[in-house]
Amino acid sequence: MGRTYKIGLFGALVYIVFELVIVFTGYSHNENAHVIAFAVNTLCLLLAIAYSILSEFNRLKSNGVSMLHDIKSGLRTTSIYALTVAVFIFSYYKWIDPEYPKMRAEQHLARVKAEQFEETAKIKMQEAPEMYEGKSVEDLRDTNEEAIKMILDPSPVKIFPITLFSLVLLGMVYTFMITGFNRLVLAKLF
């Protein structure tokens, strides 16, 4: 297994351990735990990509490493990270904490049914009337409820590809940002 793949796998394992700590300490059903877990997931991906690109660049810079090599390093790290985390998230929803999707859906639905949703929807409808033309607050509420039910369904048809696609897309953005930052700033400083 290549070095960049190992970095991606290590980053994914750090996130998985963090998520399992949340589960075993009993905070997984806390309403804000998913925000923290998402932040840690994003941070682990960013750090894994940054370490992969920068270490490969510094290791091979005497040979005149190309920008394409940096991008490939970041994308290899992203691919193994995204695949490992997507498999874990599917397993989490299906076997580790099977009531989690239902609990999250109930939390989201409670927010949708709250009066604050109605106020927020009315403000959005006033700000962009052409976007919500012919729609009522109830239509928006129904649309949100259906989206919540669809996204939080742990079936392999939905959660695995959504997670995989999201992480790969985010990893690609991070790869280009870090490569550009390395080439434009760091490589000239060091």
CSV table of N, CA and C in Angstrom, one decimal, residues 4 9 14 27 33 39 47 49-50 52 70 99-100 102 104 109 111 116-117 121 125 130-132 143 156 172 187 189:
chain,number,residue,atom,x,y,z
A,4,THR,N,0.6,7.5,0.5
A,4,THR,CA,-0.5,8.4,0.5
A,4,THR,C,-1.8,7.7,0.9
A,9,LEU,N,-5.8,6.3,5.2
A,9,LEU,CA,-6.4,5.3,6.1
A,9,LEU,C,-6.2,5.7,7.6
A,14,VAL,N,-8.6,7.7,12.7
A,14,VAL,CA,-8.6,8.7,13.8
A,14,VAL,C,-10.1,9.2,13.9
A,27,TYR,N,-22.8,9.9,24.2
A,27,TYR,CA,-23.2,11.2,23.7
A,27,TYR,C,-23.7,11.1,22.2
A,33,ALA,N,-23.9,16.5,19.0
A,33,ALA,CA,-22.8,15.6,18.8
A,33,ALA,C,-22.5,15.5,17.3
A,39,ALA,N,-17.4,18.2,12.2
A,39,ALA,CA,-16.2,19.0,12.2
A,39,ALA,C,-14.9,18.2,12.4
A,47,LEU,N,-6.5,17.5,7.4
A,47,LEU,CA,-5.1,17.3,7.8
A,47,LEU,C,-4.4,16.1,7.1
A,49,ILE,N,-5.0,15.2,4.0
A,49,ILE,CA,-4.6,15.6,2.6
A,49,ILE,C,-3.4,16.6,2.7
A,50,ALA,N,-3.5,17.5,3.7
A,50,ALA,CA,-2.3,18.4,3.8
A,50,ALA,C,-1.0,17.7,4.1
A,52,SER,N,-0.3,14.6,3.5
A,52,SER,CA,0.1,13.8,2.3
A,52,SER,C,0.7,14.6,1.2
A,70,ASP,N,1.4,16.4,-6.8
A,70,ASP,CA,0.7,16.9,-5.6
A,70,ASP,C,-0.7,16.6,-5.6
A,99,GLU,N,-30.7,2.8,15.8
A,99,GLU,CA,-31.7,3.8,16.1
A,99,GLU,C,-31.3,5.2,15.9
A,100,TYR,N,-30.0,5.4,15.6
A,100,TYR,CA,-29.5,6.8,15.3
A,100,TYR,C,-30.3,7.5,14.2
A,102,LYS,N,-33.3,7.1,13.0
A,102,LYS,CA,-34.6,7.5,13.4
A,102,LYS,C,-34.6,8.6,14.4
A,104,ARG,N,-32.3,11.0,14.8
A,104,ARG,CA,-31.9,12.2,14.1
A,104,ARG,C,-33.1,12.7,13.3
A,109,LEU,N,-37.3,16.6,12.4
A,109,LEU,CA,-38.8,16.9,12.2
A,109,LEU,C,-39.3,17.8,13.3
A,111,ARG,N,-37.7,20.2,14.7
A,111,ARG,CA,-37.3,21.5,14.3
A,111,ARG,C,-38.2,22.1,13.2
A,116,GLN,N,-40.5,28.4,14.9
A,116,GLN,CA,-39.4,29.2,14.3
A,116,GLN,C,-39.2,28.8,12.8
A,117,PHE,N,-39.5,27.6,12.5
A,117,PHE,CA,-39.4,27.2,11.1
A,117,PHE,C,-40.4,28.0,10.2
A,121,ALA,N,-39.3,30.4,7.3
A,121,ALA,CA,-39.8,30.1,5.9
A,121,ALA,C,-40.5,31.4,5.3
A,125,MET,N,-39.3,33.3,2.0
A,125,MET,CA,-40.3,33.5,0.9
A,125,MET,C,-40.4,35.0,0.5
A,130,GLU,N,-39.7,34.8,-6.2
A,130,GLU,CA,-39.7,34.1,-7.5
A,130,GLU,C,-39.3,32.6,-7.2
A,131,MET,N,-38.5,32.4,-6.2
A,131,MET,CA,-38.0,31.0,-5.9
A,131,MET,C,-39.1,30.2,-5.3
A,132,TYR,N,-39.9,30.8,-4.5
A,132,TYR,CA,-41.0,30.1,-3.8
A,132,TYR,C,-42.4,30.4,-4.4
A,143,THR,N,-41.7,19.3,2.0
A,143,THR,CA,-40.5,19.0,1.3
A,143,THR,C,-39.3,18.7,2.2
A,156,PRO,N,-28.2,1.0,1.8
A,156,PRO,CA,-26.9,1.2,1.1
A,156,PRO,C,-27.1,2.0,-0.2
A,172,MET,N,-11.5,16.8,-3.0
A,172,MET,CA,-11.0,17.4,-4.2
A,172,MET,C,-10.7,18.9,-4.0
A,187,ALA,N,6.1,26.8,-0.7
A,187,ALA,CA,7.3,26.4,-1.5
A,187,ALA,C,8.3,27.6,-1.7
A,189,LEU,N,8.6,30.1,0.6
A,189,LEU,CA,9.1,30.4,1.9
A,189,LEU,C,10.2,29.4,2.4
